[in-house]
Structure formats: C-alpha cells, structure tokens
Amino acid sequence: MQRGSHPSAKHLYADFLTDEMLDMISKGYWMVLPYHSLRHHPHLKLSPAGVIQQRNRRPRTIVDYSYSGINQALTKIAPGYVMQFGRALQRLLQRIVNSNPRFGPVYMCKVDLSDGYYRIPLTSRGCLELAVPMPSTRRWPLLAVPSVLPMGWSESCPYFCMATETIADETNKQPRCSFSTLPHAQDVLAAAQDQLGGPTAISSTLPAPLLPQHPIDYTDVYIDDFMLLAQTHRVATTLRRRLFHNI
C-alpha cells in the first residue's frame, strides 16, 4: 500500500484515472472503499495500476497482477481452448469464397461489445484479491475493488472469450424462425448503418453440386468483436437480431 500504483497512474495520468474510475463506479464495474475498512480482510491483495498511452485513442487503464504475484499463484481453471480468435479471418474468408452466388452478395456486419471484460462479474471473494490502490492521501488511502473482470488478470481473457464464443455458438445454432428473430430495441439504430448496395456476387470455384443450398447465415467472434456473414437482406436482419438477443 505504501508503494501505491505505477507512476503513470499516480502522476502522469492521475486525473484520467480518477475520471475513469468515477465512470466505472457509475456503471457498477468498480467500487472505491477506504483502505482501513478492508486492511485486515484475509482475502485482500493489492496490485499496482498503470495507465498506457495509445496512439490516436484514449489511454487505457491496466493492472499489473504479475508484480503482486496474483497471476503466478492462481490455479488456471478457465479452459484455454475457448480462445479461438487466431483463425477468425480465415474462417470468414473461407465461407465467403464457398458461398453460393445464386443468393447474391455476402453482406458483412461487425458488432463491437463495449466495455469488453467488464461484462463478466466476479465473486465477492475473488474481487478482493484483485484490489488496486488509488491515488489518494496518506491520511485517507483508498482502494479500488473490481466487481467484474479487470484488465491485466491472466484469466480475464479466457473467461471473457468463453462468454463471447458461447454467444456466437448459440447464434449459429438457433433456427431463423426462433423467438430471437423478434424485433430488438437496437434494430432501428443498427439498420441506419446498413449499406445494402454494392458489388454483385462473385463466382464460386466450387462445382455446383458442392455449393451450399442455403444463403450464408454465420456468426464468428474475435474476442469482443462479433462478425456476421449473410446473404439476402432478410437473412442479414434475422441474424443480427439473433445476435442482439443472445448478447
């Protein structure tokens, strides 16, 4: 606690970190509590926070859970095989190449899940082991305690990918006539971004007997970016609705 966080969090970006934490508190992602109220808790562990500057983007807050030994000491339970994003582009291109041109061009859609890891909650016991000292006075030291997966914890990525991969799998499994094709609150905003004009369908290299007999209706995911492929406007609309309902 005496060391506090990284100089980038204590000095260079102290104001940014404070504003960022206020925003996270308002969304229920983090809690800021007096250190004296938690200092004797048996599960309390402290790790330094830092702020990384990004080119043409706002800075990013990250916690160094390796410095405190949290990442090294944990028991890896989350399955690593759920992180399947390494070949997402290859899977998408393969489906586009093998599409049946009879159903027209392939439409693509990208849905970004905002706040990423912060969508997955932690247990009350686990969150105390991922606490962070906040820039504050020595007389009134403060702790930030996450209620969701934080950036920097080595298990955050597989747990988060387990959720997003499940969403993609469920979207692909559901039939087009399921309840999830009912209108969604985001339909109007999403449809406003549609650009249904464009190039005609490309010819396929597959022999006619091997071509799919249905238009493409496929969802893939790269960490927190969902990517949809669909042929015909109707399929594209229902696929997007299924994804929205599953999220």
PDB file of C-alpha atoms in Angstrom:
ATOM      1  CA  MET A   1       0.000   0.000   0.000  1.00  0.00           C
ATOM      2  CA  GLN A   2       2.915   2.353   0.686  1.00  0.00           C
ATOM      3  CA  ARG A   3       4.284   1.851  -2.810  1.00  0.00           C
ATOM      4  CA  GLY A   4       0.923   2.554  -4.433  1.00  0.00           C
ATOM      5  CA  SER A   5       0.389   2.283  -8.163  1.00  0.00           C
ATOM      6  CA  HIS A   6       2.668   2.855 -11.136  1.00  0.00           C
ATOM      7  CA  PRO A   7       3.925   6.452 -11.670  1.00  0.00           C
ATOM      8  CA  SER A   8       1.764   6.662 -14.794  1.00  0.00           C
ATOM      9  CA  ALA A   9      -1.307   6.251 -12.585  1.00  0.00           C
ATOM     10  CA  LYS A  10      -0.082   8.326  -9.637  1.00  0.00           C
ATOM     11  CA  HIS A  11       1.350  11.276 -11.541  1.00  0.00           C
ATOM     12  CA  LEU A  12       1.140  11.312 -15.344  1.00  0.00           C
ATOM     13  CA  TYR A  13      -2.489  10.224 -15.680  1.00  0.00           C
ATOM     14  CA  ALA A  14      -3.832  10.685 -12.156  1.00  0.00           C
ATOM     15  CA  ASP A  15      -6.710  12.901 -13.347  1.00  0.00           C
ATOM     16  CA  PHE A  16      -7.568  10.488 -16.136  1.00  0.00           C
ATOM     17  CA  LEU A  17      -7.571   7.536 -13.738  1.00  0.00           C
ATOM     18  CA  THR A  18      -9.847   9.415 -11.335  1.00  0.00           C
ATOM     19  CA  ASP A  19     -12.322  10.285 -14.103  1.00  0.00           C
ATOM     20  CA  GLU A  20     -12.139   6.749 -15.464  1.00  0.00           C
ATOM     21  CA  MET A  21     -12.842   5.281 -12.039  1.00  0.00           C
ATOM     22  CA  LEU A  22     -15.808   7.604 -11.490  1.00  0.00           C
ATOM     23  CA  ASP A  23     -17.270   6.413 -14.787  1.00  0.00           C
ATOM     24  CA  MET A  24     -16.678   2.768 -13.859  1.00  0.00           C
ATOM     25  CA  ILE A  25     -18.292   3.305 -10.455  1.00  0.00           C
ATOM     26  CA  SER A  26     -21.385   4.796 -12.076  1.00  0.00           C
ATOM     27  CA  LYS A  27     -21.680   1.680 -14.267  1.00  0.00           C
ATOM     28  CA  GLY A  28     -21.189  -0.700 -11.327  1.00  0.00           C
ATOM     29  CA  TYR A  29     -17.871  -2.097 -12.583  1.00  0.00           C
ATOM     30  CA  TRP A  30     -15.634  -0.913  -9.719  1.00  0.00           C
ATOM     31  CA  MET A  31     -16.010   0.164  -6.091  1.00  0.00           C
ATOM     32  CA  VAL A  32     -13.780   2.627  -4.230  1.00  0.00           C
ATOM     33  CA  LEU A  33     -13.541   1.971  -0.489  1.00  0.00           C
ATOM     34  CA  PRO A  34     -11.390   3.213   2.421  1.00  0.00           C
ATOM     35  CA  TYR A  35      -8.309   1.070   2.858  1.00  0.00           C
ATOM     36  CA  HIS A  36      -8.777   0.977   6.652  1.00  0.00           C
ATOM     37  CA  SER A  37     -12.120  -0.791   6.261  1.00  0.00           C
ATOM     38  CA  LEU A  38     -10.510  -3.705   4.380  1.00  0.00           C
ATOM     39  CA  ARG A  39      -6.903  -3.839   5.562  1.00  0.00           C
ATOM     40  CA  HIS A  40      -7.436  -6.858   7.849  1.00  0.00           C
ATOM     41  CA  HIS A  41      -9.572  -8.882   5.435  1.00  0.00           C
ATOM     42  CA  PRO A  42      -7.892 -12.290   4.861  1.00  0.00           C
ATOM     43  CA  HIS A  43      -8.515 -12.278   1.088  1.00  0.00           C
ATOM     44  CA  LEU A  44      -7.311  -8.747   0.407  1.00  0.00           C
ATOM     45  CA  LYS A  45      -4.388  -8.484  -2.022  1.00  0.00           C
ATOM     46  CA  LEU A  46      -3.084  -5.331  -3.668  1.00  0.00           C
ATOM     47  CA  SER A  47      -1.697  -4.856  -7.170  1.00  0.00           C
ATOM     48  CA  PRO A  48      -0.419  -1.656  -8.804  1.00  0.00           C
ATOM     49  CA  ALA A  49      -2.432   0.047 -11.531  1.00  0.00           C
ATOM     50  CA  GLY A  50      -0.927   1.741 -14.569  1.00  0.00           C
ATOM     51  CA  VAL A  51      -2.159   3.791 -17.498  1.00  0.00           C
ATOM     52  CA  ILE A  52      -0.979   3.005 -21.032  1.00  0.00           C
ATOM     53  CA  GLN A  53      -0.947   5.704 -23.680  1.00  0.00           C
ATOM     54  CA  GLN A  54      -2.401   4.614 -27.028  1.00  0.00           C
ATOM     55  CA  ARG A  55      -1.868   6.199 -30.425  1.00  0.00           C
ATOM     56  CA  ASN A  56      -4.951   8.063 -31.686  1.00  0.00           C
ATOM     57  CA  ARG A  57      -7.025   6.568 -28.857  1.00  0.00           C
ATOM     58  CA  ARG A  58      -7.780   7.382 -25.265  1.00  0.00           C
ATOM     59  CA  PRO A  59      -5.387   5.940 -22.639  1.00  0.00           C
ATOM     60  CA  ARG A  60      -6.124   2.509 -21.198  1.00  0.00           C
ATOM     61  CA  THR A  61      -6.056   1.545 -17.531  1.00  0.00           C
ATOM     62  CA  ILE A  62      -4.407  -1.790 -16.774  1.00  0.00           C
ATOM     63  CA  VAL A  63      -3.397  -3.551 -13.541  1.00  0.00           C
ATOM     64  CA  ASP A  64      -0.069  -5.350 -13.067  1.00  0.00           C
ATOM     65  CA  TYR A  65      -1.186  -8.572 -11.389  1.00  0.00           C
ATOM     66  CA  SER A  66       2.183 -10.165 -12.147  1.00  0.00           C
ATOM     67  CA  TYR A  67       4.024  -7.698  -9.887  1.00  0.00           C
ATOM     68  CA  SER A  68       1.940  -8.800  -6.900  1.00  0.00           C
ATOM     69  CA  GLY A  69       2.210 -12.488  -7.819  1.00  0.00           C
ATOM     70  CA  ILE A  70      -1.524 -12.912  -8.441  1.00  0.00           C
ATOM     71  CA  ASN A  71      -1.093 -14.240 -11.982  1.00  0.00           C
ATOM     72  CA  GLN A  72       1.642 -16.675 -10.940  1.00  0.00           C
ATOM     73  CA  ALA A  73      -0.197 -18.045  -7.906  1.00  0.00           C
ATOM     74  CA  LEU A  74      -3.637 -18.670  -9.386  1.00  0.00           C
ATOM     75  CA  THR A  75      -4.979 -22.063 -10.378  1.00  0.00           C
ATOM     76  CA  LYS A  76      -5.903 -21.946 -14.059  1.00  0.00           C
ATOM     77  CA  ILE A  77      -9.481 -23.181 -14.312  1.00  0.00           C
ATOM     78  CA  ALA A  78     -10.772 -21.336 -17.371  1.00  0.00           C
ATOM     79  CA  PRO A  79     -10.282 -23.554 -20.455  1.00  0.00           C
ATOM     80  CA  GLY A  80      -7.684 -22.097 -22.793  1.00  0.00           C
ATOM     81  CA  TYR A  81      -9.210 -23.690 -25.903  1.00  0.00           C
ATOM     82  CA  VAL A  82     -12.091 -21.193 -25.834  1.00  0.00           C
ATOM     83  CA  MET A  83      -9.720 -18.523 -27.193  1.00  0.00           C
ATOM     84  CA  GLN A  84     -10.361 -19.411 -30.841  1.00  0.00           C
ATOM     85  CA  PHE A  85      -9.794 -15.968 -32.338  1.00  0.00           C
ATOM     86  CA  GLY A  86      -6.495 -16.841 -34.021  1.00  0.00           C
ATOM     87  CA  ARG A  87      -8.155 -18.051 -37.231  1.00  0.00           C
ATOM     88  CA  ALA A  88     -11.280 -15.901 -37.297  1.00  0.00           C
ATOM     89  CA  LEU A  89     -10.285 -14.142 -40.547  1.00  0.00           C
ATOM     90  CA  GLN A  90      -9.510 -17.438 -42.254  1.00  0.00           C
ATOM     91  CA  ARG A  91     -12.909 -18.869 -41.277  1.00  0.00           C
ATOM     92  CA  LEU A  92     -14.726 -15.796 -42.600  1.00  0.00           C
ATOM     93  CA  LEU A  93     -12.862 -15.716 -45.913  1.00  0.00           C
ATOM     94  CA  GLN A  94     -13.393 -19.442 -46.437  1.00  0.00           C
ATOM     95  CA  ARG A  95     -17.157 -19.092 -46.050  1.00  0.00           C
ATOM     96  CA  ILE A  96     -17.269 -16.117 -48.402  1.00  0.00           C
ATOM     97  CA  VAL A  97     -15.296 -17.989 -51.081  1.00  0.00           C
ATOM     98  CA  ASN A  98     -17.526 -21.060 -50.737  1.00  0.00           C
ATOM     99  CA  SER A  99     -20.815 -19.123 -50.791  1.00  0.00           C
ATOM    100  CA  ASN A 100     -23.440 -19.827 -53.443  1.00  0.00           C
ATOM    101  CA  PRO A 101     -23.617 -16.828 -55.823  1.00  0.00           C
ATOM    102  CA  ARG A 102     -27.240 -17.706 -56.587  1.00  0.00           C
ATOM    103  CA  PHE A 103     -28.233 -15.988 -53.319  1.00  0.00           C
ATOM    104  CA  GLY A 104     -26.441 -12.743 -54.163  1.00  0.00           C
ATOM    105  CA  PRO A 105     -23.553 -10.915 -52.499  1.00  0.00           C
ATOM    106  CA  VAL A 106     -22.359 -11.672 -48.981  1.00  0.00           C
ATOM    107  CA  TYR A 107     -23.179  -8.896 -46.503  1.00  0.00           C
ATOM    108  CA  MET A 108     -20.861  -8.338 -43.564  1.00  0.00           C
ATOM    109  CA  CYS A 109     -21.616  -6.801 -40.180  1.00  0.00           C
ATOM    110  CA  LYS A 110     -19.389  -6.084 -37.182  1.00  0.00           C
ATOM    111  CA  VAL A 111     -20.819  -5.665 -33.673  1.00  0.00           C
ATOM    112  CA  ASP A 112     -18.397  -4.401 -31.029  1.00  0.00           C
ATOM    113  CA  LEU A 113     -19.238  -5.325 -27.432  1.00  0.00           C
ATOM    114  CA  SER A 114     -18.373  -2.166 -25.499  1.00  0.00           C
ATOM    115  CA  ASP A 115     -16.531  -2.352 -22.162  1.00  0.00           C
ATOM    116  CA  GLY A 116     -15.355  -5.866 -23.027  1.00  0.00           C
ATOM    117  CA  TYR A 117     -14.142  -7.688 -19.909  1.00  0.00           C
ATOM    118  CA  TYR A 118     -16.343  -5.502 -17.716  1.00  0.00           C
ATOM    119  CA  ARG A 119     -19.386  -7.507 -18.838  1.00  0.00           C
ATOM    120  CA  ILE A 120     -18.347 -10.581 -16.796  1.00  0.00           C
ATOM    121  CA  PRO A 121     -18.912 -10.381 -12.996  1.00  0.00           C
ATOM    122  CA  LEU A 122     -16.601 -11.621 -10.229  1.00  0.00           C
ATOM    123  CA  THR A 123     -17.430 -13.296  -6.935  1.00  0.00           C
ATOM    124  CA  SER A 124     -17.266 -11.192  -3.762  1.00  0.00           C
ATOM    125  CA  ARG A 125     -14.271 -13.196  -2.529  1.00  0.00           C
ATOM    126  CA  GLY A 126     -12.398 -13.034  -5.803  1.00  0.00           C
ATOM    127  CA  CYS A 127     -12.773  -9.289  -6.250  1.00  0.00           C
ATOM    128  CA  LEU A 128     -10.826  -8.548  -3.041  1.00  0.00           C
ATOM    129  CA  GLU A 129      -7.820 -10.430  -4.374  1.00  0.00           C
ATOM    130  CA  LEU A 130      -7.781  -8.091  -7.390  1.00  0.00           C
ATOM    131  CA  ALA A 131      -7.895  -4.776  -5.491  1.00  0.00           C
ATOM    132  CA  VAL A 132      -5.866  -1.738  -6.562  1.00  0.00           C
ATOM    133  CA  PRO A 133      -4.517   1.250  -4.553  1.00  0.00           C
ATOM    134  CA  MET A 134      -5.945   4.518  -5.821  1.00  0.00           C
ATOM    135  CA  PRO A 135      -4.059   7.842  -5.958  1.00  0.00           C
ATOM    136  CA  SER A 136      -5.045   9.383  -2.614  1.00  0.00           C
ATOM    137  CA  THR A 137      -3.660  10.985   0.515  1.00  0.00           C
ATOM    138  CA  ARG A 138      -1.734   9.025   3.152  1.00  0.00           C
ATOM    139  CA  ARG A 139      -4.283  10.026   5.750  1.00  0.00           C
ATOM    140  CA  TRP A 140      -7.243   8.663   3.763  1.00  0.00           C
ATOM    141  CA  PRO A 141      -5.887   5.911   1.495  1.00  0.00           C
ATOM    142  CA  LEU A 142      -8.399   4.453  -0.945  1.00  0.00           C
ATOM    143  CA  LEU A 143      -8.752   1.094  -2.650  1.00  0.00           C
ATOM    144  CA  ALA A 144     -10.455   0.313  -5.938  1.00  0.00           C
ATOM    145  CA  VAL A 145     -12.101  -3.122  -5.964  1.00  0.00           C
ATOM    146  CA  PRO A 146     -13.395  -4.600  -9.240  1.00  0.00           C
ATOM    147  CA  SER A 147     -16.768  -6.313  -9.424  1.00  0.00           C
ATOM    148  CA  VAL A 148     -16.032  -7.503 -12.975  1.00  0.00           C
ATOM    149  CA  LEU A 149     -13.084  -8.964 -14.885  1.00  0.00           C
ATOM    150  CA  PRO A 150     -10.200  -6.438 -14.835  1.00  0.00           C
ATOM    151  CA  MET A 151      -7.585  -5.765 -17.497  1.00  0.00           C
ATOM    152  CA  GLY A 152      -4.273  -7.375 -16.548  1.00  0.00           C
ATOM    153  CA  TRP A 153      -5.504 -10.552 -14.854  1.00  0.00           C
ATOM    154  CA  SER A 154      -4.301 -13.545 -16.855  1.00  0.00           C
ATOM    155  CA  GLU A 155      -7.642 -15.372 -16.541  1.00  0.00           C
ATOM    156  CA  SER A 156      -9.743 -12.455 -17.792  1.00  0.00           C
ATOM    157  CA  CYS A 157      -9.275 -13.270 -21.473  1.00  0.00           C
ATOM    158  CA  PRO A 158     -10.257 -16.980 -21.385  1.00  0.00           C
ATOM    159  CA  TYR A 159     -13.255 -16.298 -19.132  1.00  0.00           C
ATOM    160  CA  PHE A 160     -14.419 -13.471 -21.372  1.00  0.00           C
ATOM    161  CA  CYS A 161     -13.853 -15.475 -24.568  1.00  0.00           C
ATOM    162  CA  MET A 162     -15.830 -18.338 -23.039  1.00  0.00           C
ATOM    163  CA  ALA A 163     -18.815 -15.979 -22.855  1.00  0.00           C
ATOM    164  CA  THR A 164     -18.455 -14.437 -26.317  1.00  0.00           C
ATOM    165  CA  GLU A 165     -17.747 -17.780 -28.021  1.00  0.00           C
ATOM    166  CA  THR A 166     -20.883 -19.196 -26.377  1.00  0.00           C
ATOM    167  CA  ILE A 167     -22.916 -16.256 -27.707  1.00  0.00           C
ATOM    168  CA  ALA A 168     -21.585 -16.889 -31.221  1.00  0.00           C
ATOM    169  CA  ASP A 169     -22.258 -20.641 -30.983  1.00  0.00           C
ATOM    170  CA  GLU A 170     -25.823 -20.113 -29.756  1.00  0.00           C
ATOM    171  CA  THR A 171     -26.479 -17.589 -32.533  1.00  0.00           C
ATOM    172  CA  ASN A 172     -25.312 -20.091 -35.146  1.00  0.00           C
ATOM    173  CA  LYS A 173     -27.363 -22.939 -33.655  1.00  0.00           C
ATOM    174  CA  GLN A 174     -30.677 -21.101 -33.384  1.00  0.00           C
ATOM    175  CA  PRO A 175     -33.108 -21.533 -36.292  1.00  0.00           C
ATOM    176  CA  ARG A 176     -34.113 -18.465 -38.277  1.00  0.00           C
ATOM    177  CA  CYS A 177     -37.698 -18.785 -37.075  1.00  0.00           C
ATOM    178  CA  SER A 178     -36.834 -18.800 -33.345  1.00  0.00           C
ATOM    179  CA  PHE A 179     -38.069 -16.282 -30.783  1.00  0.00           C
ATOM    180  CA  SER A 180     -34.773 -14.447 -31.074  1.00  0.00           C
ATOM    181  CA  THR A 181     -35.750 -13.117 -34.505  1.00  0.00           C
ATOM    182  CA  LEU A 182     -38.390 -10.888 -32.915  1.00  0.00           C
ATOM    183  CA  PRO A 183     -37.699  -7.141 -33.128  1.00  0.00           C
ATOM    184  CA  HIS A 184     -34.945  -5.830 -30.855  1.00  0.00           C
ATOM    185  CA  ALA A 185     -34.537  -2.410 -29.274  1.00  0.00           C
ATOM    186  CA  GLN A 186     -31.345  -1.807 -31.291  1.00  0.00           C
ATOM    187  CA  ASP A 187     -32.912  -2.633 -34.669  1.00  0.00           C
ATOM    188  CA  VAL A 188     -33.534   0.950 -35.757  1.00  0.00           C
ATOM    189  CA  LEU A 189     -30.054   2.190 -34.836  1.00  0.00           C
ATOM    190  CA  ALA A 190     -28.397  -0.799 -36.482  1.00  0.00           C
ATOM    191  CA  ALA A 191     -30.494  -0.561 -39.666  1.00  0.00           C
ATOM    192  CA  ALA A 192     -29.491   3.085 -40.055  1.00  0.00           C
ATOM    193  CA  GLN A 193     -25.919   1.884 -40.687  1.00  0.00           C
ATOM    194  CA  ASP A 194     -26.913  -0.646 -43.360  1.00  0.00           C
ATOM    195  CA  GLN A 195     -25.378  -0.326 -46.819  1.00  0.00           C
ATOM    196  CA  LEU A 196     -27.136  -2.971 -48.862  1.00  0.00           C
ATOM    197  CA  GLY A 197     -25.993  -1.763 -52.255  1.00  0.00           C
ATOM    198  CA  GLY A 198     -22.626  -2.688 -53.637  1.00  0.00           C
ATOM    199  CA  PRO A 199     -20.866  -5.349 -55.716  1.00  0.00           C
ATOM    200  CA  THR A 200     -22.603  -8.345 -57.182  1.00  0.00           C
ATOM    201  CA  ALA A 201     -21.925 -11.865 -56.001  1.00  0.00           C
ATOM    202  CA  ILE A 202     -18.601 -13.380 -57.015  1.00  0.00           C
ATOM    203  CA  SER A 203     -18.457 -16.633 -58.917  1.00  0.00           C
ATOM    204  CA  SER A 204     -17.564 -19.665 -56.843  1.00  0.00           C
ATOM    205  CA  THR A 205     -14.725 -22.066 -57.604  1.00  0.00           C
ATOM    206  CA  LEU A 206     -16.707 -24.995 -56.192  1.00  0.00           C
ATOM    207  CA  PRO A 207     -18.600 -27.356 -58.528  1.00  0.00           C
ATOM    208  CA  ALA A 208     -22.359 -26.764 -58.495  1.00  0.00           C
ATOM    209  CA  PRO A 209     -23.167 -29.985 -56.529  1.00  0.00           C
ATOM    210  CA  LEU A 210     -20.869 -28.846 -53.690  1.00  0.00           C
ATOM    211  CA  LEU A 211     -22.315 -25.360 -53.330  1.00  0.00           C
ATOM    212  CA  PRO A 212     -24.419 -24.719 -50.191  1.00  0.00           C
ATOM    213  CA  GLN A 213     -28.153 -24.887 -50.819  1.00  0.00           C
ATOM    214  CA  HIS A 214     -28.938 -22.068 -48.397  1.00  0.00           C
ATOM    215  CA  PRO A 215     -27.702 -18.481 -48.107  1.00  0.00           C
ATOM    216  CA  ILE A 216     -24.844 -17.820 -45.685  1.00  0.00           C
ATOM    217  CA  ASP A 217     -26.043 -17.329 -42.113  1.00  0.00           C
ATOM    218  CA  TYR A 218     -22.923 -17.282 -39.941  1.00  0.00           C
ATOM    219  CA  THR A 219     -21.537 -15.582 -36.822  1.00  0.00           C
ATOM    220  CA  ASP A 220     -17.904 -15.525 -35.679  1.00  0.00           C
ATOM    221  CA  VAL A 221     -16.160 -13.575 -32.925  1.00  0.00           C
ATOM    222  CA  TYR A 222     -12.713 -12.090 -32.332  1.00  0.00           C
ATOM    223  CA  ILE A 223     -12.515 -11.538 -28.549  1.00  0.00           C
ATOM    224  CA  ASP A 224     -15.212  -8.812 -28.244  1.00  0.00           C
ATOM    225  CA  ASP A 225     -15.910  -8.161 -31.945  1.00  0.00           C
ATOM    226  CA  PHE A 226     -18.752 -10.191 -33.425  1.00  0.00           C
ATOM    227  CA  MET A 227     -18.619 -10.615 -37.211  1.00  0.00           C
ATOM    228  CA  LEU A 228     -21.669 -11.664 -39.205  1.00  0.00           C
ATOM    229  CA  LEU A 229     -21.914 -13.032 -42.741  1.00  0.00           C
ATOM    230  CA  ALA A 230     -25.276 -13.232 -44.502  1.00  0.00           C
ATOM    231  CA  GLN A 231     -26.793 -13.409 -47.952  1.00  0.00           C
ATOM    232  CA  THR A 232     -30.090 -11.623 -48.684  1.00  0.00           C
ATOM    233  CA  HIS A 233     -31.440  -8.734 -46.649  1.00  0.00           C
ATOM    234  CA  ARG A 234     -33.878 -10.947 -44.753  1.00  0.00           C
ATOM    235  CA  VAL A 235     -31.191 -13.353 -43.537  1.00  0.00           C
ATOM    236  CA  ALA A 236     -28.931 -10.459 -42.561  1.00  0.00           C
ATOM    237  CA  THR A 237     -31.681  -8.830 -40.487  1.00  0.00           C
ATOM    238  CA  THR A 238     -32.706 -12.003 -38.640  1.00  0.00           C
ATOM    239  CA  LEU A 239     -29.079 -12.987 -37.983  1.00  0.00           C
ATOM    240  CA  ARG A 240     -28.333  -9.616 -36.444  1.00  0.00           C
ATOM    241  CA  ARG A 241     -31.453  -9.855 -34.281  1.00  0.00           C
ATOM    242  CA  ARG A 242     -30.465 -13.298 -33.018  1.00  0.00           C
ATOM    243  CA  LEU A 243     -27.075 -11.963 -32.020  1.00  0.00           C
ATOM    244  CA  PHE A 244     -28.587  -8.926 -30.242  1.00  0.00           C
ATOM    245  CA  HIS A 245     -30.971 -11.108 -28.243  1.00  0.00           C
ATOM    246  CA  ASN A 246     -28.183 -13.501 -27.230  1.00  0.00           C
ATOM    247  CA  ILE A 247     -25.938 -10.679 -26.092  1.00  0.00           C
TER     248      ILE A 247
END
